[in-house]
């Protein structure tokens, strides 16, 4: 059975408080998908709030990441509650997730170790289970040639891994607080394993098409 991995952005799950309607709508698409699904869930608002609090208290980035990871797991549990044939808990490492995917149709996990993001986790999950496609669901509908908030930003419908890495690196250096849709490590890992990455927003038609590897309104990255 085909395996696809999803990186579900924390700001889609929890833009301020849990978005119950969006979670239910996406879960319906995931439940109806014909293959197996590995899902990583981002941290969203609570992760940022708690990480900032720990940072202010301790000045320790490792501890800030650890508390953010707990929030990604909380979001995993939230998504699990909407799914069928799903592992009822979020495994904390890739090997366990891969083995659980033999038993269940869907496995949802949060973050793993400090210093990375759930985008990178998604790519490593794809590598270990042998998935050839990742679907990144975020609040941005596609990858743009510059910050989509800037005037004249153009949507890119398809691009190479090399360009994705270049853009992720460029955005990383541009200015503090500017956030590219995929982090550099995730971009490099998907390049090394030649894993297709589909960028879509939360619209169910786009998500369903991306899961099947069909065309959609977002961006496809492949070589
Ligand atoms: P993400 O940055 O992946 O979540 O993880 P997100 O909410 O989807 O991100 P946005 O919406 O793009 O901002 C949240 C935080 O959890 C920690 C990091 O601090 C990260 O910024 N984290 C996550 C880890 O330290 N390790 C992981 O494996 C995953």
CSV table of N, CA, C and O in Angstrom, one decimal, residues 151-223:
chain,number,residue,atom,x,y,z
A,151,UNK,N,4.5,42.9,-2.0
A,151,UNK,CA,3.8,43.2,-3.3
A,151,UNK,C,4.5,42.6,-4.5
A,151,UNK,O,5.8,42.6,-4.5
A,152,UNK,N,3.8,42.0,-5.4
A,152,UNK,CA,4.3,41.4,-6.6
A,152,UNK,C,4.9,40.0,-6.4
A,152,UNK,O,5.5,39.5,-7.4
A,153,UNK,N,4.7,39.4,-5.3
A,153,UNK,CA,5.1,38.1,-5.0
A,153,UNK,C,4.4,37.1,-6.0
A,153,UNK,O,3.2,37.2,-6.2
A,154,UNK,N,5.2,36.2,-6.7
A,154,UNK,CA,4.6,35.3,-7.7
A,154,UNK,C,4.6,33.9,-7.1
A,154,UNK,O,5.6,33.4,-6.6
A,155,UNK,N,3.5,33.2,-7.4
A,155,UNK,CA,3.4,31.8,-7.0
A,155,UNK,C,4.2,30.9,-7.9
A,155,UNK,O,4.2,31.2,-9.1
A,156,UNK,N,4.9,30.0,-7.3
A,156,UNK,CA,5.7,29.0,-8.1
A,156,UNK,C,4.9,27.7,-8.1
A,156,UNK,O,4.7,27.1,-7.1
A,157,UNK,N,4.5,27.2,-9.3
A,157,UNK,CA,3.7,26.0,-9.3
A,157,UNK,C,4.6,24.7,-9.3
A,157,UNK,O,4.1,23.7,-8.7
A,158,UNK,N,5.8,24.8,-9.8
A,158,UNK,CA,6.7,23.6,-9.7
A,158,UNK,C,8.1,24.1,-9.7
A,158,UNK,O,8.5,25.1,-10.3
A,159,UNK,N,8.9,23.4,-8.9
A,159,UNK,CA,10.3,23.8,-8.8
A,159,UNK,C,11.2,22.5,-8.4
A,159,UNK,O,10.6,21.5,-8.0
A,160,UNK,N,12.5,22.7,-8.5
A,160,UNK,CA,13.4,21.6,-8.2
A,160,UNK,C,13.8,21.6,-6.7
A,160,UNK,O,13.6,22.6,-6.0
A,161,UNK,N,14.3,20.5,-6.2
A,161,UNK,CA,14.8,20.5,-4.8
A,161,UNK,C,15.9,21.5,-4.6
A,161,UNK,O,16.0,22.2,-3.6
A,162,UNK,N,16.8,21.6,-5.6
A,162,UNK,CA,17.9,22.6,-5.5
A,162,UNK,C,17.4,24.0,-5.3
A,162,UNK,O,17.9,24.7,-4.4
A,163,UNK,N,16.3,24.4,-6.0
A,163,UNK,CA,15.8,25.7,-5.8
A,163,UNK,C,15.1,25.8,-4.4
A,163,UNK,O,15.2,26.9,-3.8
A,164,UNK,N,14.4,24.8,-4.0
A,164,UNK,CA,13.8,24.8,-2.6
A,164,UNK,C,14.9,25.1,-1.6
A,164,UNK,O,14.7,25.9,-0.7
A,165,UNK,N,16.0,24.3,-1.7
A,165,UNK,CA,17.1,24.5,-0.7
A,165,UNK,C,17.6,25.9,-0.7
A,165,UNK,O,17.8,26.5,0.3
A,166,UNK,N,17.8,26.4,-2.0
A,166,UNK,CA,18.4,27.7,-2.1
A,166,UNK,C,17.4,28.8,-1.5
A,166,UNK,O,17.9,29.7,-0.8
A,167,UNK,N,16.1,28.6,-1.7
A,167,UNK,CA,15.2,29.6,-1.2
A,167,UNK,C,15.1,29.5,0.3
A,167,UNK,O,15.1,30.5,1.0
A,168,UNK,N,15.1,28.2,0.8
A,168,UNK,CA,15.0,28.0,2.3
A,168,UNK,C,16.2,28.7,3.0
A,168,UNK,O,16.1,29.3,4.0
A,169,UNK,N,17.4,28.5,2.3
A,169,UNK,CA,18.6,29.1,2.9
A,169,UNK,C,18.6,30.7,2.8
A,169,UNK,O,18.9,31.4,3.7
A,170,UNK,N,18.1,31.2,1.7
A,170,UNK,CA,18.0,32.6,1.5
A,170,UNK,C,17.0,33.3,2.5
A,170,UNK,O,17.4,34.2,3.2
A,171,UNK,N,15.9,32.6,2.7
A,171,UNK,CA,14.9,33.2,3.6
A,171,UNK,C,15.5,33.1,5.1
A,171,UNK,O,15.2,34.0,5.9
A,172,UNK,N,16.3,32.1,5.3
A,172,UNK,CA,16.8,31.9,6.6
A,172,UNK,C,17.7,33.0,7.1
A,172,UNK,O,17.7,33.5,8.2
A,173,UNK,N,18.4,33.6,6.1
A,173,UNK,CA,19.3,34.7,6.4
A,173,UNK,C,18.7,36.0,6.3
A,173,UNK,O,19.3,37.0,6.8
A,174,UNK,N,17.6,36.2,5.6
A,174,UNK,CA,17.1,37.5,5.3
A,174,UNK,C,16.9,38.4,6.5
A,174,UNK,O,17.5,39.4,6.6
A,175,UNK,N,16.0,38.0,7.3
A,175,UNK,CA,15.8,38.8,8.5
A,175,UNK,C,15.2,38.0,9.6
A,175,UNK,O,14.4,37.1,9.4
A,176,UNK,N,15.5,38.3,10.9
A,176,UNK,CA,14.9,37.6,12.0
A,176,UNK,C,13.4,37.7,12.0
A,176,UNK,O,12.9,38.8,11.7
A,177,UNK,N,12.8,36.6,12.2
A,177,UNK,CA,11.3,36.6,12.2
A,177,UNK,C,10.7,36.3,10.9
A,177,UNK,O,9.5,36.0,10.9
A,178,UNK,N,11.4,36.3,9.8
A,178,UNK,CA,10.8,35.9,8.5
A,178,UNK,C,10.9,34.4,8.5
A,178,UNK,O,11.9,33.8,8.8
A,179,UNK,N,9.8,33.9,8.1
A,179,UNK,CA,9.6,32.5,8.2
A,179,UNK,C,9.3,31.9,6.8
A,179,UNK,O,8.3,32.2,6.3
A,180,UNK,N,10.2,31.0,6.3
A,180,UNK,CA,9.9,30.4,5.1
A,180,UNK,C,9.0,29.2,5.3
A,180,UNK,O,9.0,28.6,6.4
A,181,UNK,N,8.3,28.8,4.3
A,181,UNK,CA,7.3,27.7,4.4
A,181,UNK,C,7.8,26.3,4.8
A,181,UNK,O,7.2,25.5,5.3
A,182,UNK,N,9.1,26.1,4.5
A,182,UNK,CA,9.8,24.8,4.8
A,182,UNK,C,11.2,25.1,5.4
A,182,UNK,O,11.9,26.0,4.8
A,183,UNK,N,11.6,24.4,6.4
A,183,UNK,CA,13.0,24.8,6.9
A,183,UNK,C,14.1,24.2,6.1
A,183,UNK,O,13.9,23.2,5.4
A,184,UNK,N,15.3,24.7,6.3
A,184,UNK,CA,16.4,24.3,5.5
A,184,UNK,C,16.8,22.8,5.6
A,184,UNK,O,17.0,22.1,4.6
A,185,UNK,N,16.8,22.4,6.9
A,185,UNK,CA,17.1,20.9,7.1
A,185,UNK,C,16.1,20.1,6.3
A,185,UNK,O,16.5,19.1,5.6
A,186,UNK,N,14.8,20.4,6.5
A,186,UNK,CA,13.8,19.6,5.8
A,186,UNK,C,14.0,19.6,4.3
A,186,UNK,O,13.9,18.6,3.6
A,187,UNK,N,14.3,20.8,3.7
A,187,UNK,CA,14.5,20.9,2.3
A,187,UNK,C,15.7,20.1,1.9
A,187,UNK,O,15.7,19.4,0.8
A,188,UNK,N,16.8,20.1,2.6
A,188,UNK,CA,18.0,19.3,2.3
A,188,UNK,C,17.8,17.8,2.4
A,188,UNK,O,18.2,17.0,1.5
A,189,UNK,N,17.0,17.4,3.4
A,189,UNK,CA,16.7,16.0,3.5
A,189,UNK,C,15.8,15.5,2.4
A,189,UNK,O,16.0,14.4,1.9
A,190,UNK,N,14.8,16.3,2.0
A,190,UNK,CA,14.0,15.8,0.9
A,190,UNK,C,14.7,15.8,-0.4
A,190,UNK,O,14.5,14.9,-1.2
A,191,UNK,N,15.7,16.7,-0.5
A,191,UNK,CA,16.6,16.6,-1.7
A,191,UNK,C,17.4,15.4,-1.8
A,191,UNK,O,17.5,14.7,-2.8
A,192,UNK,N,18.0,15.0,-0.6
A,192,UNK,CA,19.0,13.9,-0.6
A,192,UNK,C,18.2,12.6,-0.9
A,192,UNK,O,18.8,11.7,-1.5
A,193,UNK,N,17.0,12.5,-0.5
A,193,UNK,CA,16.2,11.3,-0.8
A,193,UNK,C,15.2,11.4,-2.0
A,193,UNK,O,14.5,10.5,-2.2
A,194,UNK,N,15.3,12.5,-2.6
A,194,UNK,CA,14.5,12.8,-3.8
A,194,UNK,C,13.0,12.5,-3.5
A,194,UNK,O,12.3,11.8,-4.2
A,195,UNK,N,12.5,13.1,-2.4
A,195,UNK,CA,11.1,12.9,-2.0
A,195,UNK,C,10.4,14.1,-2.5
A,195,UNK,O,10.7,15.3,-2.3
A,196,UNK,N,9.3,13.9,-3.2
A,196,UNK,CA,8.4,15.0,-3.7
A,196,UNK,C,7.8,15.7,-2.6
A,196,UNK,O,7.3,15.1,-1.6
A,197,UNK,N,7.8,17.0,-2.6
A,197,UNK,CA,7.1,17.8,-1.6
A,197,UNK,C,6.0,18.7,-2.2
A,197,UNK,O,6.3,19.4,-3.2
A,198,UNK,N,4.8,18.5,-1.7
A,198,UNK,CA,3.7,19.3,-2.2
A,198,UNK,C,3.3,20.3,-1.1
A,198,UNK,O,3.0,19.9,0.0
A,199,UNK,N,3.2,21.5,-1.5
A,199,UNK,CA,2.8,22.6,-0.6
A,199,UNK,C,1.4,23.0,-0.9
A,199,UNK,O,1.1,23.4,-2.0
A,200,UNK,N,0.5,22.9,0.1
A,200,UNK,CA,-0.9,23.3,-0.1
A,200,UNK,C,-1.4,24.0,1.1
A,200,UNK,O,-0.9,23.8,2.2
A,201,UNK,N,-2.5,24.7,1.0
A,201,UNK,CA,-3.2,25.2,2.1
A,201,UNK,C,-4.2,24.2,2.6
A,201,UNK,O,-4.2,23.0,2.2
A,202,UNK,N,-5.1,24.6,3.6
A,202,UNK,CA,-6.0,23.6,4.2
A,202,UNK,C,-7.2,23.2,3.4
A,202,UNK,O,-8.0,22.4,3.9
A,203,UNK,N,-7.4,23.8,2.2
A,203,UNK,CA,-8.6,23.5,1.4
A,203,UNK,C,-8.6,22.0,1.1
A,203,UNK,O,-7.6,21.5,0.5
A,204,UNK,N,-9.8,21.4,1.4
A,204,UNK,CA,-9.8,19.9,1.3
A,204,UNK,C,-9.5,19.4,-0.1
A,204,UNK,O,-8.9,18.3,-0.3
A,205,UNK,N,-10.0,20.1,-1.2
A,205,UNK,CA,-9.8,19.6,-2.6
A,205,UNK,C,-8.3,19.6,-2.9
A,205,UNK,O,-7.8,18.7,-3.5
A,206,UNK,N,-7.6,20.6,-2.4
A,206,UNK,CA,-6.1,20.7,-2.7
A,206,UNK,C,-5.4,19.6,-1.9
A,206,UNK,O,-4.5,18.9,-2.4
A,207,UNK,N,-5.8,19.4,-0.7
A,207,UNK,CA,-5.1,18.4,0.2
A,207,UNK,C,-5.4,17.0,-0.4
A,207,UNK,O,-4.4,16.2,-0.6
A,208,UNK,N,-6.6,16.7,-0.8
A,208,UNK,CA,-6.9,15.4,-1.4
A,208,UNK,C,-6.1,15.1,-2.7
A,208,UNK,O,-5.6,14.0,-2.9
A,209,UNK,N,-6.0,16.2,-3.5
A,209,UNK,CA,-5.3,16.0,-4.8
A,209,UNK,C,-3.8,15.8,-4.5
A,209,UNK,O,-3.2,14.9,-5.1
A,210,UNK,N,-3.3,16.5,-3.6
A,210,UNK,CA,-1.8,16.4,-3.2
A,210,UNK,C,-1.5,15.0,-2.7
A,210,UNK,O,-0.5,14.4,-3.0
A,211,UNK,N,-2.4,14.5,-1.8
A,211,UNK,CA,-2.2,13.2,-1.3
A,211,UNK,C,-2.1,12.1,-2.4
A,211,UNK,O,-1.3,11.2,-2.3
A,212,UNK,N,-2.9,12.3,-3.4
A,212,UNK,CA,-2.9,11.3,-4.5
A,212,UNK,C,-1.8,11.6,-5.5
A,212,UNK,O,-1.6,10.9,-6.5
A,213,UNK,N,-1.1,12.7,-5.3
A,213,UNK,CA,0.0,13.1,-6.3
A,213,UNK,C,-0.5,13.7,-7.5
A,213,UNK,O,0.2,13.8,-8.5
A,214,UNK,N,-1.8,14.2,-7.5
A,214,UNK,CA,-2.4,14.9,-8.6
A,214,UNK,C,-2.2,16.4,-8.6
A,214,UNK,O,-1.8,16.9,-7.5
A,215,UNK,N,-2.6,17.1,-9.7
A,215,UNK,CA,-2.3,18.5,-9.7
A,215,UNK,C,-3.2,19.3,-8.7
A,215,UNK,O,-4.4,18.9,-8.5
A,216,UNK,N,-2.7,20.4,-8.2
A,216,UNK,CA,-3.5,21.2,-7.3
A,216,UNK,C,-3.0,22.7,-7.4
A,216,UNK,O,-2.2,23.0,-8.2
A,217,UNK,N,-3.6,23.5,-6.5
A,217,UNK,CA,-3.3,25.0,-6.6
A,217,UNK,C,-2.0,25.4,-6.0
A,217,UNK,O,-1.6,26.6,-5.9
A,218,UNK,N,-1.3,24.4,-5.3
A,218,UNK,CA,-0.1,24.8,-4.6
A,218,UNK,C,1.2,24.6,-5.4
A,218,UNK,O,1.2,24.9,-6.6
A,219,UNK,N,2.3,24.2,-4.7
A,219,UNK,CA,3.6,24.0,-5.4
A,219,UNK,C,4.0,22.6,-5.2
A,219,UNK,O,3.9,22.0,-4.2
A,220,UNK,N,4.6,22.1,-6.3
A,220,UNK,CA,5.2,20.7,-6.3
A,220,UNK,C,6.7,20.8,-6.5
A,220,UNK,O,7.2,21.5,-7.4
A,221,UNK,N,7.5,20.2,-5.6
A,221,UNK,CA,8.9,20.2,-5.6
A,221,UNK,C,9.4,18.8,-6.0
A,221,UNK,O,9.1,17.8,-5.3
A,222,UNK,N,10.0,18.7,-7.2
A,222,UNK,CA,10.6,17.4,-7.6
A,222,UNK,C,11.8,17.6,-8.5
A,222,UNK,O,11.9,18.7,-9.1
A,223,UNK,N,12.6,16.6,-8.8
A,223,UNK,CA,13.7,16.8,-9.7
A,223,UNK,C,13.4,16.4,-11.1
A,223,UNK,O,12.4,15.8,-11.3
